[in-house]
Amino acid sequence: MSLSSHPKAYGTAAVAVAFVAGVLVTLGFKDFYPDLERRYQQAKKQRAITRRRSHRNSLAVSDADTARRRSSFFWGPVQLEDHEEAVGGESDLGSQLPPAAGPVVGIEGCIGNTPLVEIKSLSDATGRTILAKAEFLNGAGNSPKDRVALSMIQTAEAEGLLVPGRGDTIYEGTVGSTGISLAALARAKGYRAHICMPDDQAMEKSDLLHHLGATVERVRVAPITSPDHFVNLARRRARDHTEAADTDSRGFFADQFESGANWLAHFRSTGPEIFYQTGGRVDAFVAGAGTGGTISGVAKYLKEEAKLEDLRVVLADPQGSGLYNKVKYGVMYSATEKEGTRRRQQVDTIVEGIGINRITHNFNAGRDYISNAVKVSDEQACRMARWLVEHDGIFVGSSSSVNCVAAAVTAMSLPEGSQVVTVLCDSGTRHLSKFWKRIAEMGLEDEPKPDDLFEALGIKPVQNASK
């Protein structure tokens, strides 16, 4: 008797077939088709590389859709997908930043996705969690300016202002870090770099620029109104290069103070990274301002895109800078502008990289979101730098120390358990001959290890139990 002539036997066989098929599905395609998982993971890595090559995603902002791979089974094509849960509850902003996988392409692939580190000694001292974006771990120039430099170069390339292989030169006026980032990326992308910087900056910076193949002009300190100010000189050098009749190459003035590519770099990368790494829980963001790109870009992202309405954005300002009074009282003013005390360089501080007496385009971009400012003296910055070494093994430069002082002060104005994020900009190795030399001259390295943070800083913290 054939199977087809016996309905009961036919039904039993059909159930058996269905059961076997169900087992195969339950075990998953990886066991049935061992090569599927391997090919799927390879495809994920390749997509990660492709994302890094694109302009919008090279700084770690990628599409929310990830990991697709097609295979086949008895009944046709099957699509595997990663559906990552959005960070921070209902918002899917955090899902823009998947973990890096596989190799990256070029030195520019090492920019971004820096760790967010809890500075435990500061958290213990304040009773609030203080986190710092370790921007000195960016892989090109080892500072947050890596993001800015890459953004400015990519924008110029998109606009046809820079063309690889044409002999173009990137010109910039900088106190060091932006120039270092530009010099490293210029070499990697087929350009030359010409850096103008004031002659009162640490020699380590200009030495490093030379070793990176850049032309360096150290110029006498001059006000921004002078044609010989380092920024104005760089602008003029770029114009003269482009107008020269004996070359087809062009000079490109990066213009970090006024270029919108500056704050956009932090809006597109640093801000989303902070949101992702904190799970959307940020009570205050504290940063200094030189060009103003970091504080504006991060503030705009966290306020406008992440919708952190209660977030406090606080400026960390060194002595001699006028931004503190601009934020607090609406007037650009510093004590060095008093009659009879006006100095050749109004921002008279040992701190490098932050502090300024004018409003730049980049600072203005996020100015409305900056709700408070903390003034930090040179002595407080020096004492914080030593504190971080002694208690946390963190060796950073002057601007990072200013940020940490302001973060600790800000933390004490927030309820216990609040979370404050700041920035560690660059390593102390770039500040040996100036900032760290001053610390040694103050005798701080010979003093006993300080036990009380605010006593060491000479600050009486004002505590506030409410936001």
XYZ file of C-alpha atoms in Angstrom:
467
model
C 0.000 0.000 0.000
C 1.387 3.322 -1.046
C 1.815 6.216 1.358
C -0.496 8.389 -0.641
C -3.359 5.899 -0.224
C -3.179 5.987 3.558
C -4.208 9.372 4.945
C -3.077 8.626 8.491
C 0.431 7.575 7.432
C 0.654 10.580 5.166
C -0.256 12.907 8.032
C 2.314 11.313 10.336
C 5.088 11.729 7.766
C 4.150 15.370 7.210
C 4.314 16.066 10.948
C 7.760 14.396 11.114
C 9.070 16.518 8.261
C 7.712 19.663 9.875
C 9.313 18.677 13.198
C 12.752 18.172 11.595
C 12.472 21.511 9.811
C 11.522 23.187 13.089
C 14.558 21.690 14.836
C 16.830 22.998 12.089
C 15.375 26.496 12.382
C 15.637 26.404 16.169
C 19.285 25.399 16.083
C 19.916 28.343 13.773
C 21.488 28.726 10.442
C 25.006 28.801 11.917
C 24.871 25.116 12.825
C 23.161 24.096 9.594
C 25.337 26.314 7.449
C 28.676 26.865 9.291
C 30.011 29.402 6.811
C 27.067 31.769 7.307
C 28.184 33.283 10.619
C 31.747 33.770 9.375
C 30.587 35.590 6.247
C 28.135 37.650 8.306
C 30.887 38.836 10.675
C 33.202 39.644 7.752
C 30.464 41.747 6.198
C 29.973 43.625 9.480
C 33.670 44.512 9.600
C 33.670 45.642 5.986
C 30.673 47.887 6.598
C 32.455 49.407 9.594
C 35.410 50.284 7.355
C 33.115 51.711 4.697
C 31.344 53.883 7.275
C 34.668 55.329 8.389
C 35.549 56.273 4.825
C 32.449 58.399 4.345
C 32.529 62.104 5.179
C 29.576 62.213 7.502
C 30.500 59.037 9.338
C 34.306 59.231 9.495
C 34.050 60.760 12.973
C 31.974 57.901 14.354
C 28.447 59.026 13.458
C 26.868 56.170 11.533
C 23.448 55.116 10.365
C 21.136 53.419 12.842
C 20.646 50.512 10.417
C 23.498 48.024 10.860
C 24.716 44.530 9.952
C 22.800 43.097 7.038
C 23.810 39.863 5.328
C 21.866 37.673 2.934
C 22.140 33.896 2.608
C 19.799 31.183 1.344
C 17.943 28.168 2.646
C 15.378 25.817 1.165
C 12.701 28.500 0.845
C 14.798 31.405 -0.530
C 16.834 34.349 0.718
C 17.179 35.028 4.442
C 18.209 38.420 5.854
C 20.121 38.673 9.138
C 19.888 41.996 10.980
C 21.235 43.558 14.186
C 18.534 45.408 16.087
C 20.487 47.191 18.843
C 18.426 48.630 21.665
C 18.540 52.410 21.718
C 20.587 53.949 24.502
C 18.740 56.183 26.907
C 15.259 54.696 26.783
C 12.963 55.986 24.064
C 15.627 57.973 22.191
C 17.596 56.219 19.455
C 20.356 58.859 19.313
C 22.823 56.631 21.121
C 22.399 53.888 18.542
C 24.185 56.119 16.024
C 27.451 54.978 17.585
C 27.957 51.214 17.267
C 31.134 49.716 18.749
C 34.077 49.823 16.368
C 34.840 46.532 14.658
C 37.697 45.471 12.462
C 40.576 47.560 11.082
C 40.358 51.257 10.274
C 41.659 53.007 7.186
C 44.534 55.435 7.666
C 45.477 57.581 10.646
C 42.178 59.441 10.313
C 40.442 56.207 11.275
C 42.013 56.561 14.732
C 40.144 59.789 15.434
C 37.085 59.716 17.679
C 35.462 57.122 19.938
C 37.782 58.183 22.773
C 37.082 56.690 26.228
C 34.973 58.488 28.803
C 36.922 58.040 32.036
C 35.710 58.530 35.583
C 38.261 60.549 37.562
C 37.741 58.679 40.788
C 39.555 61.093 43.107
C 37.374 63.986 41.938
C 34.218 61.899 42.260
C 35.204 60.899 45.797
C 36.038 64.483 46.754
C 32.775 65.946 45.459
C 30.250 63.181 46.017
C 29.276 63.503 42.363
C 30.472 61.472 39.392
C 33.034 63.370 37.317
C 33.756 61.920 33.890
C 36.338 63.141 31.385
C 36.518 62.587 27.630
C 40.085 61.355 27.085
C 40.725 63.364 23.925
C 44.488 62.993 24.272
C 43.913 59.430 22.995
C 42.868 60.606 19.538
C 45.291 58.898 17.187
C 46.577 61.608 14.840
C 47.622 64.657 16.880
C 46.499 63.392 20.300
C 44.010 66.135 21.129
C 40.389 67.141 20.382
C 41.796 69.197 17.512
C 42.156 65.962 15.521
C 38.400 66.029 14.998
C 38.487 69.680 13.961
C 41.453 69.321 11.613
C 39.895 66.353 9.815
C 36.565 68.161 9.502
C 38.187 71.301 8.057
C 40.247 69.299 5.554
C 37.280 67.205 4.412
C 35.131 70.318 4.021
C 37.844 72.023 1.959
C 38.205 68.932 -0.230
C 34.448 68.801 -0.798
C 34.520 72.453 -1.875
C 37.530 71.933 -4.181
C 39.800 74.168 -2.108
C 42.199 71.299 -1.447
C 43.164 68.711 -4.066
C 45.553 65.850 -3.171
C 48.693 65.690 -5.281
C 48.441 69.307 -6.515
C 51.038 70.561 -4.052
C 48.517 72.427 -1.906
C 49.536 73.773 1.494
C 47.350 74.138 4.578
C 48.048 77.340 6.525
C 46.892 77.925 10.074
C 47.465 80.252 13.001
C 47.479 78.205 16.203
C 49.017 77.933 19.652
C 49.931 74.358 18.881
C 47.380 71.556 19.057
C 45.408 72.373 15.895
C 48.662 72.806 14.014
C 49.913 69.418 15.188
C 46.698 67.731 14.072
C 46.753 69.519 10.723
C 50.419 68.647 10.161
C 49.836 64.938 10.822
C 46.732 64.743 8.636
C 48.274 66.876 5.874
C 51.094 64.381 5.474
C 48.644 61.482 5.464
C 46.390 63.078 2.849
C 49.016 64.472 0.474
C 49.360 68.127 1.537
C 51.927 70.386 3.148
C 51.372 72.334 6.353
C 52.558 75.840 7.278
C 51.931 76.822 10.903
C 52.157 80.300 12.422
C 52.251 80.370 16.215
C 53.117 82.884 18.961
C 56.657 82.645 20.314
C 55.569 82.324 23.951
C 54.210 78.785 23.497
C 56.004 75.684 24.767
C 58.916 74.672 22.539
C 57.770 71.038 22.541
C 54.910 72.011 20.251
C 56.992 73.697 17.563
C 59.604 70.915 17.776
C 56.888 68.334 17.184
C 55.543 70.328 14.245
C 58.996 70.351 12.665
C 59.303 66.588 13.058
C 55.883 66.192 11.425
C 57.249 67.964 8.370
C 55.465 71.296 8.842
C 56.946 74.716 8.202
C 56.759 76.644 11.494
C 56.829 80.410 11.972
C 57.107 81.498 15.611
C 56.052 85.137 15.670
C 56.054 87.837 18.335
C 52.859 88.137 20.354
C 50.565 90.805 18.888
C 46.907 91.819 19.302
C 44.345 90.368 16.911
C 43.994 93.823 15.334
C 47.613 93.666 14.147
C 48.413 92.279 10.680
C 51.275 90.408 12.341
C 49.042 88.487 14.750
C 49.716 84.799 14.143
C 46.217 84.167 12.756
C 46.334 87.146 10.384
C 49.804 86.152 9.229
C 48.636 82.629 8.351
C 45.715 84.083 6.392
C 48.082 86.336 4.447
C 50.526 83.506 3.742
C 47.712 81.382 2.266
C 46.492 84.237 0.077
C 50.001 84.995 -1.196
C 50.540 81.319 -2.026
C 47.329 81.099 -4.053
C 48.027 84.353 -5.910
C 51.615 83.382 -6.811
C 52.037 83.149 -10.572
C 54.735 80.461 -10.541
C 52.636 77.623 -9.116
C 49.389 75.791 -9.845
C 49.064 74.752 -6.202
C 46.871 76.615 -3.746
C 47.172 77.840 -0.202
C 44.259 76.979 2.073
C 43.712 78.974 5.282
C 42.044 76.574 7.719
C 40.676 79.406 9.922
C 39.848 77.288 12.973
C 38.435 80.242 14.943
C 35.769 81.113 12.386
C 35.254 77.932 10.348
C 31.916 76.234 10.978
C 33.618 72.896 10.318
C 35.094 73.298 13.820
C 31.954 73.194 15.967
C 30.299 70.808 13.504
C 33.042 68.246 14.177
C 32.046 68.140 17.842
C 28.330 68.303 17.045
C 28.698 65.251 14.803
C 31.069 63.204 16.952
C 32.028 64.353 20.453
C 28.465 65.189 21.482
C 26.936 61.900 20.250
C 29.792 59.946 21.832
C 29.175 61.564 25.228
C 25.453 60.853 24.950
C 26.101 57.242 23.999
C 28.745 56.654 26.679
C 26.647 58.131 29.494
C 23.403 56.531 28.389
C 22.008 60.042 28.055
C 22.623 60.910 31.717
C 24.584 64.177 31.789
C 23.789 66.861 34.361
C 26.572 69.265 33.376
C 29.138 69.645 30.612
C 32.219 71.717 31.474
C 34.858 72.885 28.968
C 37.163 75.767 28.189
C 37.048 77.828 25.029
C 39.859 78.864 22.722
C 38.127 78.764 19.378
C 34.926 77.751 21.179
C 34.262 74.777 18.913
C 34.239 72.047 21.569
C 31.882 73.677 24.054
C 29.534 74.920 21.319
C 29.400 71.710 19.292
C 28.824 69.455 22.290
C 26.295 71.852 23.858
C 24.308 72.155 20.628
C 24.135 68.395 20.199
C 23.139 67.605 23.773
C 20.584 70.417 23.865
C 19.154 70.330 20.343
C 19.458 66.699 19.277
C 19.555 64.778 22.557
C 16.982 67.140 24.123
C 18.728 67.306 27.521
C 16.776 70.356 28.628
C 18.102 70.396 32.207
C 21.749 70.115 31.149
C 24.045 72.821 32.498
C 26.791 73.976 30.149
C 29.622 75.659 32.055
C 32.629 77.537 30.659
C 36.018 76.865 32.284
C 38.037 80.056 31.837
C 41.670 80.798 32.792
C 42.826 84.046 34.351
C 43.219 86.936 31.913
C 40.436 85.757 29.616
C 37.384 87.945 29.094
C 34.913 85.130 28.377
C 34.129 84.566 32.065
C 32.726 88.097 32.408
C 30.981 87.819 29.038
C 29.075 84.732 30.188
C 28.424 85.924 33.754
C 27.711 89.607 33.158
C 27.371 90.113 29.410
C 30.524 92.258 29.148
C 33.790 91.146 27.552
C 36.325 92.252 30.146
C 39.369 91.039 32.047
C 41.425 92.571 34.857
C 44.374 93.044 32.498
C 42.374 95.721 30.686
C 42.347 98.069 33.694
C 43.796 101.493 32.995
C 47.506 101.464 33.737
C 47.723 97.672 33.678
C 46.914 96.910 30.047
C 49.398 94.393 28.732
C 50.748 93.475 25.350
C 48.959 90.138 25.590
C 45.738 90.577 27.514
C 45.168 86.856 28.108
C 48.078 86.751 30.559
C 48.182 83.161 31.776
C 50.413 80.133 31.770
C 47.504 78.142 30.374
C 47.694 77.347 26.666
C 44.879 76.546 24.251
C 41.954 78.228 26.014
C 41.103 81.788 27.029
C 40.392 84.623 24.637
C 39.134 88.215 24.608
C 36.862 88.133 21.590
C 33.779 86.266 20.453
C 34.534 83.840 17.644
C 32.005 82.377 15.229
C 32.466 78.978 16.858
C 31.883 80.246 20.393
C 28.880 82.228 19.226
C 27.344 79.078 17.686
C 26.599 77.630 21.130
C 26.788 80.753 23.279
C 23.089 80.761 24.188
C 23.445 77.344 25.828
C 26.302 78.346 28.170
C 24.611 79.088 31.488
C 27.564 79.665 33.804
C 31.339 80.127 33.968
C 34.093 79.289 36.450
C 37.274 81.380 36.654
C 40.434 79.325 37.319
C 43.751 80.844 38.379
C 47.136 79.626 37.181
C 47.931 78.381 40.688
C 44.727 76.361 40.858
C 45.473 74.838 37.450
C 48.976 73.858 38.595
C 47.684 72.343 41.833
C 44.998 70.370 39.992
C 47.593 68.983 37.577
C 49.652 67.692 40.488
C 46.534 66.328 42.220
C 45.601 64.297 39.123
C 49.082 62.772 38.913
C 49.265 61.934 42.624
C 45.770 60.493 42.973
C 44.843 59.143 39.535
C 48.078 58.786 37.560
C 46.684 61.210 34.975
C 49.353 63.425 33.381
C 47.782 66.252 31.389
C 48.415 69.826 30.296
C 47.168 73.180 31.452
C 43.797 73.399 29.702
C 42.803 69.954 30.997
C 43.664 71.059 34.523
C 41.498 74.170 34.169
C 38.628 71.985 32.962
C 38.972 69.684 35.978
C 38.993 72.559 38.477
C 35.828 73.968 36.915
C 34.233 70.507 36.818
C 34.830 70.022 40.555
C 33.425 73.462 41.370
C 30.401 72.847 39.127
C 29.801 69.424 40.684
C 29.425 70.979 44.148
C 26.613 73.195 42.867
C 24.625 70.116 41.816
C 22.751 67.557 43.941
C 24.750 64.600 45.240
C 24.857 61.786 42.704
C 24.863 64.152 39.737
C 27.054 63.410 36.731
C 29.471 65.961 35.253
C 31.404 65.532 31.988
C 34.537 67.467 31.058
C 37.488 67.098 28.642
C 41.104 65.971 29.026
C 42.634 67.756 26.046
C 46.272 66.735 25.695
C 49.150 65.079 27.486
C 51.454 66.894 29.882
C 54.377 65.925 27.642
C 53.547 68.964 25.489
C 53.804 71.252 28.506
C 57.085 70.237 30.146
C 59.056 73.400 29.476
C 56.361 75.829 30.598
C 53.394 74.571 32.618
C 55.092 71.651 34.359
C 58.233 73.715 34.824
C 56.096 76.235 36.743
C 54.692 73.422 38.894
C 58.235 72.396 39.811
C 59.228 76.015 40.511
C 56.254 76.329 42.880
C 57.664 73.391 44.856
C 54.450 71.411 44.418
C 56.265 68.232 43.434
C 58.195 68.274 46.726
C 55.150 68.812 48.944
C 53.367 65.911 50.662
C 50.531 64.356 48.688
C 47.478 66.589 49.181
C 44.529 64.931 50.906
C 41.752 67.507 50.607
C 40.982 68.650 47.068
C 39.365 71.986 47.835
C 41.897 72.862 50.497
C 44.661 72.142 47.985
C 42.960 74.393 45.418
C 42.254 77.135 47.942
C 38.536 76.976 47.151
C 35.620 76.918 49.557
C 33.024 74.908 47.618
C 29.461 76.158 47.608
C 27.104 73.216 47.881
C 23.626 73.300 46.461
C 21.178 70.476 47.003
C 18.885 71.424 44.163
C 19.283 71.904 40.454
